[in-house]
mmCIF file of C-alpha atoms in Angstrom:
data_model
loop_
_atom_site.group_PDB
_atom_site.id
_atom_site.type_symbol
_atom_site.label_atom_id
_atom_site.label_comp_id
_atom_site.label_asym_id
_atom_site.label_seq_id
_atom_site.Cartn_x
_atom_site.Cartn_y
_atom_site.Cartn_z
ATOM 1 C CA MET D 1 90.778 128.301 93.564
ATOM 2 C CA GLU D 2 90.223 127.112 97.092
ATOM 3 C CA GLU D 3 86.821 128.468 95.785
ATOM 4 C CA PHE D 4 86.360 126.264 92.752
ATOM 5 C CA LEU D 5 87.980 123.399 93.680
ATOM 6 C CA LYS D 6 85.396 123.499 96.843
ATOM 7 C CA ASN D 7 82.768 123.863 94.863
ATOM 8 C CA TYR D 8 83.384 121.623 91.536
ATOM 9 C CA GLN D 9 84.254 118.670 93.807
ATOM 10 C CA GLU D 10 80.248 116.773 92.878
ATOM 11 C CA ASN D 11 81.425 118.085 88.737
ATOM 12 C CA PHE D 12 84.436 115.727 88.848
ATOM 13 C CA VAL D 13 82.773 112.910 91.085
ATOM 14 C CA ASN D 14 79.715 112.768 88.862
ATOM 15 C CA ASN D 15 82.567 112.969 85.810
ATOM 16 C CA PHE D 16 84.380 109.801 86.999
ATOM 17 C CA ILE D 17 81.743 107.518 87.616
ATOM 18 C CA SER D 18 79.941 108.493 84.344
ATOM 19 C CA ILE D 19 83.881 107.360 82.647
ATOM 20 C CA ALA D 20 84.381 104.946 84.733
ATOM 21 C CA GLU D 21 80.362 103.115 83.626
ATOM 22 C CA GLU D 22 81.412 104.416 80.375
ATOM 23 C CA ASN D 23 85.129 102.272 80.360
ATOM 24 C CA THR D 24 83.534 98.673 79.656
ATOM 25 C CA ALA D 25 86.735 97.650 78.233
ATOM 26 C CA SER D 26 88.216 97.940 81.883
ATOM 27 C CA SER D 27 86.065 95.393 84.221
ATOM 28 C CA PHE D 28 84.279 98.344 85.887
ATOM 29 C CA SER D 29 80.745 95.781 87.145
ATOM 30 C CA ASN D 30 81.736 97.470 91.017
ATOM 31 C CA SER D 31 78.073 99.551 92.090
ATOM 32 C CA GLU D 32 78.363 103.830 92.065
ATOM 33 C CA GLY D 33 78.523 103.833 95.209
ATOM 34 C CA PHE D 34 82.469 102.037 95.921
ATOM 35 C CA LEU D 35 82.566 104.521 92.666
ATOM 36 C CA ARG D 36 81.982 107.822 94.052
ATOM 37 C CA THR D 37 83.340 106.999 97.437
ATOM 38 C CA LEU D 38 86.946 106.539 94.938
ATOM 39 C CA ALA D 39 86.031 109.290 93.295
ATOM 40 C CA ILE D 40 85.207 111.494 96.630
ATOM 41 C CA ASN D 41 89.163 109.813 97.888
ATOM 42 C CA LEU D 42 90.726 110.778 94.757
ATOM 43 C CA TYR D 43 89.394 114.178 95.020
ATOM 44 C CA GLU D 44 90.703 114.937 98.257
ATOM 45 C CA VAL D 45 93.771 112.852 98.043
ATOM 46 C CA ILE D 46 95.008 115.616 94.921
ATOM 47 C CA PHE D 47 93.689 119.029 96.185
ATOM 48 C CA PHE D 48 92.590 119.911 100.118
ATOM 49 C CA SER D 49 95.826 116.894 101.603
ATOM 50 C CA ASN D 50 97.949 116.290 98.320
ATOM 51 C CA ASP D 51 99.233 112.960 100.150
ATOM 52 C CA GLU D 52 101.445 110.912 97.547
ATOM 53 C CA ASP D 53 101.613 107.638 99.975
ATOM 54 C CA LYS D 54 97.490 108.017 100.608
ATOM 55 C CA PHE D 55 96.755 108.769 96.883
ATOM 56 C CA GLN D 56 98.822 105.345 96.328
ATOM 57 C CA ASP D 57 97.039 104.023 99.057
ATOM 58 C CA VAL D 58 93.661 104.717 97.383
ATOM 59 C CA LEU D 59 94.908 103.183 93.847
ATOM 60 C CA ARG D 60 95.912 100.299 95.662
ATOM 61 C CA LYS D 61 92.203 99.411 97.511
ATOM 62 C CA ALA D 62 90.813 100.189 93.841
ATOM 63 C CA PHE D 63 93.203 97.662 91.745
ATOM 64 C CA GLU D 64 92.613 95.676 94.565
ATOM 65 C CA ASN D 65 89.100 95.179 93.940
ATOM 66 C CA GLU D 66 89.950 93.980 90.595
ATOM 67 C CA LEU D 67 89.407 98.589 89.189
ATOM 68 C CA ASN D 68 91.572 100.372 86.977
ATOM 69 C CA PRO D 69 90.986 104.002 87.378
ATOM 70 C CA VAL D 70 93.623 105.483 85.609
ATOM 71 C CA TYR D 71 91.685 106.326 82.611
ATOM 72 C CA PRO D 72 88.652 108.098 84.113
ATOM 73 C CA LEU D 73 90.559 109.949 86.774
ATOM 74 C CA THR D 74 92.343 111.402 84.191
ATOM 75 C CA LYS D 75 89.963 112.388 82.217
ATOM 76 C CA SER D 76 87.927 114.531 84.947
ATOM 77 C CA LEU D 77 90.896 115.630 85.348
ATOM 78 C CA PHE D 78 91.471 117.330 81.710
ATOM 79 C CA ILE D 79 87.916 118.295 81.764
ATOM 80 C CA LEU D 80 88.668 119.853 85.296
ATOM 81 C CA LEU D 81 90.861 121.874 84.002
ATOM 82 C CA LYS D 82 89.132 122.612 80.711
ATOM 83 C CA ASP D 83 86.746 124.042 82.772
ATOM 84 C CA PHE D 84 89.127 126.377 85.377
ATOM 85 C CA LEU D 85 90.409 127.919 82.234
ATOM 86 C CA ASP D 86 86.902 128.949 81.028
ATOM 87 C CA PHE D 87 86.402 129.884 84.309
ATOM 88 C CA THR D 88 89.953 132.269 84.635
ATOM 89 C CA LEU D 89 88.770 134.004 81.156
ATOM 90 C CA GLU D 90 85.386 134.965 83.013
ATOM 91 C CA SER D 91 86.564 135.570 85.970
ATOM 92 C CA ASP D 92 87.478 139.741 86.570
ATOM 93 C CA ARG D 93 91.142 137.856 88.632
ATOM 94 C CA VAL D 94 93.148 136.508 85.224
ATOM 95 C CA THR D 95 95.942 137.457 85.867
ATOM 96 C CA GLU D 96 95.488 135.339 89.698
ATOM 97 C CA ASN D 97 93.802 132.637 88.267
ATOM 98 C CA VAL D 98 96.641 132.029 85.595
ATOM 99 C CA LYS D 99 98.704 131.859 88.672
ATOM 100 C CA ASP D 100 96.543 129.162 89.973
ATOM 101 C CA LEU D 101 96.468 127.532 86.229
ATOM 102 C CA LYS D 102 99.940 126.649 86.874
ATOM 103 C CA GLY D 103 99.586 124.774 89.976
ATOM 104 C CA ILE D 104 96.783 122.826 89.184
ATOM 105 C CA VAL D 105 98.771 121.444 86.056
ATOM 106 C CA GLU D 106 101.096 120.883 87.728
ATOM 107 C CA ARG D 107 99.091 118.855 90.204
ATOM 108 C CA ILE D 108 96.825 117.600 87.764
ATOM 109 C CA GLU D 109 100.804 115.819 85.755
ATOM 110 C CA ARG D 110 102.032 114.829 89.384
ATOM 111 C CA TYR D 111 99.620 112.697 90.400
ATOM 112 C CA VAL D 112 99.224 111.587 86.948
ATOM 113 C CA SER D 113 102.356 110.596 86.661
ATOM 114 C CA LEU D 114 101.841 108.775 90.129
ATOM 115 C CA ALA D 115 98.900 106.764 89.083
ATOM 116 C CA GLU D 116 100.820 105.373 85.593
ATOM 117 C CA ARG D 117 103.572 104.623 86.965
ATOM 118 C CA ALA D 118 101.150 102.900 89.879
ATOM 119 C CA PHE D 119 99.521 101.367 87.012
ATOM 120 C CA GLN D 120 102.619 100.141 85.717
ATOM 121 C CA GLU D 121 103.921 98.124 88.210
ATOM 122 C CA LEU D 122 101.055 96.220 89.174
ATOM 123 C CA PHE D 123 100.792 95.914 85.574
ATOM 124 C CA GLU D 124 103.752 94.142 86.046
ATOM 125 C CA LYS D 125 103.181 92.233 89.507
ATOM 126 C CA VAL D 126 101.157 90.468 87.399
ATOM 127 C CA LYS D 127 103.267 89.542 84.775
ATOM 128 C CA LYS D 128 104.944 88.261 86.622
ATOM 129 C CA GLU D 129 102.641 86.370 88.940
ATOM 130 C CA ARG D 130 100.937 85.492 85.164
ATOM 131 C CA GLU D 131 105.091 83.287 84.429
ATOM 132 C CA LYS D 132 105.223 81.795 87.551
ATOM 133 C CA GLU D 133 101.863 80.391 86.952
ATOM 134 C CA ARG D 134 102.881 79.060 84.241
ATOM 135 C CA SER D 135 105.505 77.905 85.303
ATOM 136 C CA LEU D 136 103.752 75.749 88.013
ATOM 137 C CA ASP D 137 101.073 74.788 85.590
ATOM 138 C CA GLU D 138 104.063 72.879 83.802
ATOM 139 C CA GLN D 139 105.254 71.434 86.656
ATOM 140 C CA PHE D 140 102.219 70.193 87.257
ATOM 141 C CA LEU D 141 100.478 69.526 83.779
ATOM 142 C CA ASN D 142 103.766 66.611 83.978
ATOM 143 C CA ILE D 143 102.777 65.361 86.658
ATOM 144 C CA PHE D 144 99.350 64.768 85.287
ATOM 145 C CA ARG D 145 100.815 62.817 82.061
ATOM 146 C CA ILE D 146 103.263 60.383 85.147
ATOM 147 C CA ILE D 147 99.933 59.935 86.772
ATOM 148 C CA LYS D 148 97.805 58.860 83.154
ATOM 149 C CA GLU D 149 100.600 57.143 82.238
ATOM 150 C CA SER D 150 100.915 54.973 84.855
ATOM 151 C CA GLY D 151 97.830 54.400 85.837
ATOM 152 C CA LEU D 152 97.107 56.466 89.641
ATOM 153 C CA GLU D 153 93.805 56.641 91.215
ATOM 154 C CA VAL D 154 92.614 60.184 91.020
ATOM 155 C CA LYS D 155 90.208 61.865 93.965
ATOM 156 C CA THR D 156 88.613 64.554 94.111
ATOM 157 C CA LEU D 157 86.917 66.414 97.250
ATOM 158 C CA THR D 158 84.969 69.366 97.235
ATOM 159 C CA PHE D 159 82.291 70.944 99.679
ATOM 160 C CA TYR D 160 78.941 71.159 99.139
ATOM 161 C CA LYS D 161 77.261 73.456 101.634
ATOM 162 C CA GLU D 162 79.607 72.206 103.934
ATOM 163 C CA VAL D 163 79.479 68.802 103.731
ATOM 164 C CA PRO D 164 83.047 66.747 101.907
ATOM 165 C CA VAL D 165 81.497 65.260 98.243
ATOM 166 C CA SER D 166 84.491 63.150 97.266
ATOM 167 C CA CYS D 167 84.776 61.369 93.788
ATOM 168 C CA LYS D 168 86.845 58.727 91.787
ATOM 169 C CA ALA D 169 87.825 60.894 89.067
ATOM 170 C CA ASP D 170 90.137 59.399 85.543
ATOM 171 C CA ILE D 171 92.708 62.343 83.911
ATOM 172 C CA VAL D 172 91.171 62.271 80.020
ATOM 173 C CA LYS D 173 92.484 64.943 78.913
ATOM 174 C CA ILE D 174 95.608 66.772 79.765
ATOM 175 C CA GLU D 175 95.913 70.803 77.020
ATOM 176 C CA ARG D 176 97.933 73.797 77.971
ATOM 177 C CA ASP D 177 96.062 76.090 79.357
ATOM 178 C CA TYR D 178 93.467 72.907 81.433
ATOM 179 C CA VAL D 179 93.643 69.511 82.883
ATOM 180 C CA ALA D 180 89.791 67.707 81.928
ATOM 181 C CA LEU D 181 88.792 64.414 85.379
ATOM 182 C CA SER D 182 86.312 62.628 84.202
ATOM 183 C CA LEU D 183 83.568 61.932 86.620
ATOM 184 C CA GLU D 184 81.512 59.352 84.739
ATOM 185 C CA ASN D 185 81.100 57.155 87.791
ATOM 186 C CA CYS D 186 80.594 59.469 90.606
ATOM 187 C CA SER D 187 76.772 59.840 91.927
ATOM 188 C CA TYR D 188 77.888 63.284 93.626
ATOM 189 C CA LEU D 189 78.697 65.321 90.279
ATOM 190 C CA LYS D 190 75.728 67.568 91.026
ATOM 191 C CA ALA D 191 78.118 69.110 94.114
ATOM 192 C CA PHE D 192 80.784 70.121 91.447
ATOM 193 C CA LEU D 193 78.417 72.050 89.446
ATOM 194 C CA SER D 194 78.796 75.240 91.623
ATOM 195 C CA SER D 195 82.381 74.684 92.671
ATOM 196 C CA ASP D 196 84.660 77.463 91.925
ATOM 197 C CA TYR D 197 87.551 74.645 92.999
ATOM 198 C CA VAL D 198 88.091 70.978 94.269
ATOM 199 C CA PHE D 199 91.670 69.341 95.886
ATOM 200 C CA LEU D 200 92.919 66.150 94.188
ATOM 201 C CA LYS D 201 94.074 63.604 96.099
ATOM 202 C CA ILE D 202 96.736 61.620 95.370
ATOM 203 C CA LYS D 203 98.861 58.345 96.573
ATOM 204 C CA ASN D 204 102.146 59.816 98.115
ATOM 205 C CA ALA D 205 101.821 63.705 96.682
ATOM 206 C CA PRO D 206 102.873 65.496 99.339
ATOM 207 C CA LYS D 207 99.669 67.785 100.048
ATOM 208 C CA PRO D 208 96.559 67.461 98.248
ATOM 209 C CA ILE D 209 96.804 69.545 95.208
ATOM 210 C CA LYS D 210 94.008 71.917 94.410
ATOM 211 C CA ALA D 211 92.804 73.639 91.202
ATOM 212 C CA ALA D 212 90.615 75.942 89.640
ATOM 213 C CA VAL D 213 87.077 74.904 88.442
ATOM 214 C CA LEU D 214 87.065 76.069 84.232
ATOM 215 C CA ASN D 215 83.696 74.675 83.374
ATOM 216 C CA VAL D 216 81.702 71.361 84.382
ATOM 217 C CA ASN D 217 79.934 70.088 81.918
ATOM 218 C CA PRO D 218 76.946 67.404 83.113
ATOM 219 C CA GLU D 219 75.593 65.665 80.546
ATOM 220 C CA LYS D 220 79.322 63.957 79.186
ATOM 221 C CA ALA D 221 80.454 64.448 83.562
ATOM 222 C CA VAL D 222 83.851 66.511 82.932
ATOM 223 C CA ILE D 223 85.564 68.966 84.956
ATOM 224 C CA LEU D 224 88.311 71.209 83.532
ATOM 225 C CA LEU D 225 91.003 71.867 86.038
ATOM 226 C CA SER D 226 93.686 74.848 85.614
ATOM 227 C CA ARG D 227 95.874 77.167 88.156
ATOM 228 C CA PHE D 228 96.909 74.482 89.950
ATOM 229 C CA ARG D 229 98.824 73.919 93.662
ATOM 230 C CA PHE D 230 99.972 71.993 96.485
ATOM 231 C CA GLU D 231 97.501 73.284 99.401
ATOM 232 C CA ASP D 232 96.332 71.422 102.629
ATOM 233 C CA ILE D 233 92.818 71.361 103.402
ATOM 234 C CA PRO D 234 91.903 74.240 105.658
ATOM 235 C CA GLN D 235 88.450 72.137 106.156
ATOM 236 C CA GLU D 236 90.799 68.858 107.267
ATOM 237 C CA LYS D 237 92.720 70.891 110.379
ATOM 238 C CA ARG D 238 89.137 71.708 111.745
ATOM 239 C CA LYS D 239 88.265 69.620 114.893
ATOM 240 C CA PHE D 240 84.365 69.788 114.170
ATOM 241 C CA VAL D 241 82.474 69.117 110.743
ATOM 242 C CA ARG D 242 80.156 72.194 109.775
ATOM 243 C CA VAL D 243 76.991 72.239 108.026
ATOM 244 C CA GLU D 244 74.797 74.756 106.741
ATOM 245 C CA PRO D 245 71.229 74.884 107.650
ATOM 246 C CA GLU D 246 68.805 73.955 104.717
ATOM 247 C CA GLU D 247 66.525 76.128 106.534
ATOM 248 C CA LYS D 248 66.830 80.422 107.637
ATOM 249 C CA ILE D 249 67.767 79.789 110.932
ATOM 250 C CA THR D 250 67.388 82.796 113.975
ATOM 251 C CA ILE D 251 70.284 83.983 115.851
ATOM 252 C CA GLN D 252 70.281 85.879 119.475
ATOM 253 C CA ILE D 253 73.534 87.322 120.474
ATOM 254 C CA ILE D 254 73.758 88.879 124.017
ATOM 255 C CA TYR D 255 76.169 90.706 125.583
ATOM 256 C CA GLY D 256 76.311 93.879 128.128
ATOM 257 C CA ASN D 257 73.317 94.944 127.662
ATOM 258 C CA ARG D 258 73.303 94.736 124.011
ATOM 259 C CA VAL D 259 70.996 91.817 121.422
ATOM 260 C CA ILE D 260 71.847 91.427 118.147
ATOM 261 C CA SER D 261 70.382 89.634 116.444
ATOM 262 C CA GLY D 262 71.454 87.552 113.480
ATOM 263 C CA ILE D 263 71.161 84.472 110.804
ATOM 264 C CA ILE D 264 73.152 80.872 111.606
ATOM 265 C CA ARG D 265 75.541 80.732 108.027
ATOM 266 C CA ASP D 266 77.433 76.836 109.907
ATOM 267 C CA ILE D 267 76.906 74.822 112.827
ATOM 268 C CA SER D 268 78.969 72.008 113.820
ATOM 269 C CA VAL D 269 79.211 71.119 117.883
ATOM 270 C CA GLY D 270 81.848 72.838 118.464
ATOM 271 C CA GLY D 271 81.010 76.509 117.537
ATOM 272 C CA VAL D 272 78.733 77.950 114.507
ATOM 273 C CA GLY D 273 79.052 80.297 112.292
ATOM 274 C CA VAL D 274 76.562 84.015 112.155
ATOM 275 C CA TYR D 275 75.968 86.145 109.501
ATOM 276 C CA THR D 276 74.128 90.182 110.935
ATOM 277 C CA ASN D 277 74.226 93.503 109.142
ATOM 278 C CA GLU D 278 74.291 94.998 113.149
ATOM 279 C CA GLY D 279 76.386 97.418 114.479
ATOM 280 C CA GLU D 280 78.771 97.846 117.711
ATOM 281 C CA LEU D 281 79.616 93.996 117.822
ATOM 282 C CA PRO D 282 81.591 92.393 120.010
ATOM 283 C CA LYS D 283 85.279 91.922 119.709
ATOM 284 C CA PRO D 284 86.762 88.548 119.637
ATOM 285 C CA GLY D 285 87.942 87.267 122.944
ATOM 286 C CA GLU D 286 84.910 88.368 123.895
ATOM 287 C CA ARG D 287 81.989 85.925 125.506
ATOM 288 C CA VAL D 288 78.298 86.004 124.368
ATOM 289 C CA LYS D 289 75.622 84.217 125.014
ATOM 290 C CA LEU D 290 73.146 82.769 121.867
ATOM 291 C CA LYS D 291 69.811 82.162 121.803
ATOM 292 C CA PHE D 292 68.873 79.490 118.831
ATOM 293 C CA GLU D 293 66.681 76.944 118.426
ATOM 294 C CA LEU D 294 67.102 74.416 115.930
ATOM 295 C CA GLU D 295 64.151 72.147 115.094
ATOM 296 C CA GLY D 296 62.543 72.301 117.944
ATOM 297 C CA ASN D 297 64.982 72.760 120.622
ATOM 298 C CA PHE D 298 65.461 75.374 122.176
ATOM 299 C CA PHE D 299 69.526 75.972 122.918
ATOM 300 C CA GLU D 300 71.241 79.322 125.548
ATOM 301 C CA ILE D 301 74.372 78.753 125.275
ATOM 302 C CA ASP D 302 77.659 80.835 126.102
ATOM 303 C CA GLY D 303 80.498 80.895 124.034
ATOM 304 C CA GLU D 304 83.229 83.712 122.802
ATOM 305 C CA VAL D 305 83.891 85.260 119.724
ATOM 306 C CA ARG D 306 86.678 84.352 118.060
ATOM 307 C CA TYR D 307 86.704 86.420 114.531
ATOM 308 C CA VAL D 308 84.443 89.195 112.974
ATOM 309 C CA ILE D 309 84.779 89.852 108.981
ATOM 310 C CA LYS D 310 83.454 92.528 106.804
ATOM 311 C CA GLU D 311 81.694 91.084 104.445
ATOM 312 C CA GLY D 312 79.916 93.465 102.200
ATOM 313 C CA LYS D 313 77.300 94.978 103.583
ATOM 314 C CA PHE D 314 77.236 92.114 106.388
ATOM 315 C CA TYR D 315 78.972 91.407 108.540
ATOM 316 C CA ARG D 316 80.314 87.630 109.505
ATOM 317 C CA MET D 317 81.284 85.838 113.088
ATOM 318 C CA GLY D 318 82.673 82.979 114.036
ATOM 319 C CA ILE D 319 81.538 81.715 117.973
ATOM 320 C CA GLN D 320 83.155 79.189 119.368
ATOM 321 C CA PHE D 321 80.161 77.448 122.452
ATOM 322 C CA VAL D 322 81.221 77.386 125.786
ATOM 323 C CA SER D 323 80.485 73.968 127.967
ATOM 324 C CA LEU D 324 77.923 72.722 126.080
ATOM 325 C CA THR D 325 76.223 70.132 128.132
ATOM 326 C CA PRO D 326 76.214 66.381 127.030
ATOM 327 C CA GLY D 327 72.306 67.662 126.198
ATOM 328 C CA GLU D 328 73.355 70.450 124.334
ATOM 329 C CA GLU D 329 75.748 67.741 122.393
ATOM 330 C CA GLU D 330 73.889 64.717 121.706
ATOM 331 C CA LYS D 331 70.793 67.340 119.720
ATOM 332 C CA ILE D 332 73.703 69.719 118.302
ATOM 333 C CA ALA D 333 75.832 66.445 116.892
ATOM 334 C CA GLY D 334 71.905 64.604 115.779
ATOM 335 C CA TYR D 335 71.541 67.551 113.907
ATOM 336 C CA VAL D 336 74.576 68.579 111.805
ATOM 337 C CA ILE D 337 74.268 64.274 110.437
ATOM 338 C CA ASN D 338 70.786 64.647 109.312
ATOM 339 C CA ILE D 339 71.128 67.702 107.484
ATOM 340 C CA GLN D 340 74.964 65.754 106.212
ATOM 341 C CA PHE D 341 72.741 62.691 105.069
ATOM 342 C CA ASN D 342 69.900 65.388 103.875
ATOM 343 C CA ILE D 343 72.290 66.888 101.459
ATOM 344 C CA LEU D 344 73.908 64.161 100.249
ATOM 345 C CA ARG D 345 70.702 62.062 99.482
ATOM 346 C CA LYS D 346 69.291 65.210 97.115
ATOM 347 C CA LEU D 347 73.216 65.363 95.979
ATOM 348 C CA ARG D 348 71.454 61.184 94.647
#
């Protein structure tokens, strides 16, 4: 049986990928590489390590990526079972393989049951969360009805390339699933077209209200919002205003004997955010030297790594400047202000 399972792994992986990609009823938008890795992990856990806890972890990661592997897993396992039965009947060791067949059936039954139970638990969890969201949404809808009736001012806030953009808004419609706001007098409507969410500031509210953007109609200057919750605005807690460069700016990060190249994602007088696809990166807390150029001004600045986050094929690093000179701070601040003005001018 072990030899069959070792030789069959690639067949299982290909069957899993094919079934997953054909199953358009589910959200299988992930790449073939992700599906291949998932299939390999599932196969090895079920037939080699036989570790139920690790199996649950693999399923959980798939669910977190909005992928339900239960159907392709179940169908691929039953194809394996059929192929092993054919293998058994064609083998000279029929009696021994029949005993192995019983073991495979029992293992498949156990892991399919685990997968179905995990999916059911996830389904119930999502159902409860959605019911909670509906209850919370209803509370917010009542708040918006009061605001509309009393004529309280609502300010909408979004961030376009890290630049804050705020406009007054009027509530024009309140439905069960959304609230419609008019941004008719907003000079920076373009900033809201690419927003996934906005913040609403209302007088006497305990906190700003964060809302998901369902749709923006630029012709009518109307924005549809849903999924409301009270939330502080992270950008307002920042000590320094940051901007995204309009042009591609390369940066060198030097630590030890290594030199890493990257692209500046955002910058402020407090530090830089950097994208890089290189490995062996410095860890949070480590000191580095940064070399980059802004508008003809060359900078060589000491920094401290604050975080390193994996984002797809890239890594995003946050690096805090250490001991800027007054001249360096003035030049970077001037660059940030110019970017802000350029962005706002283009939005009008």
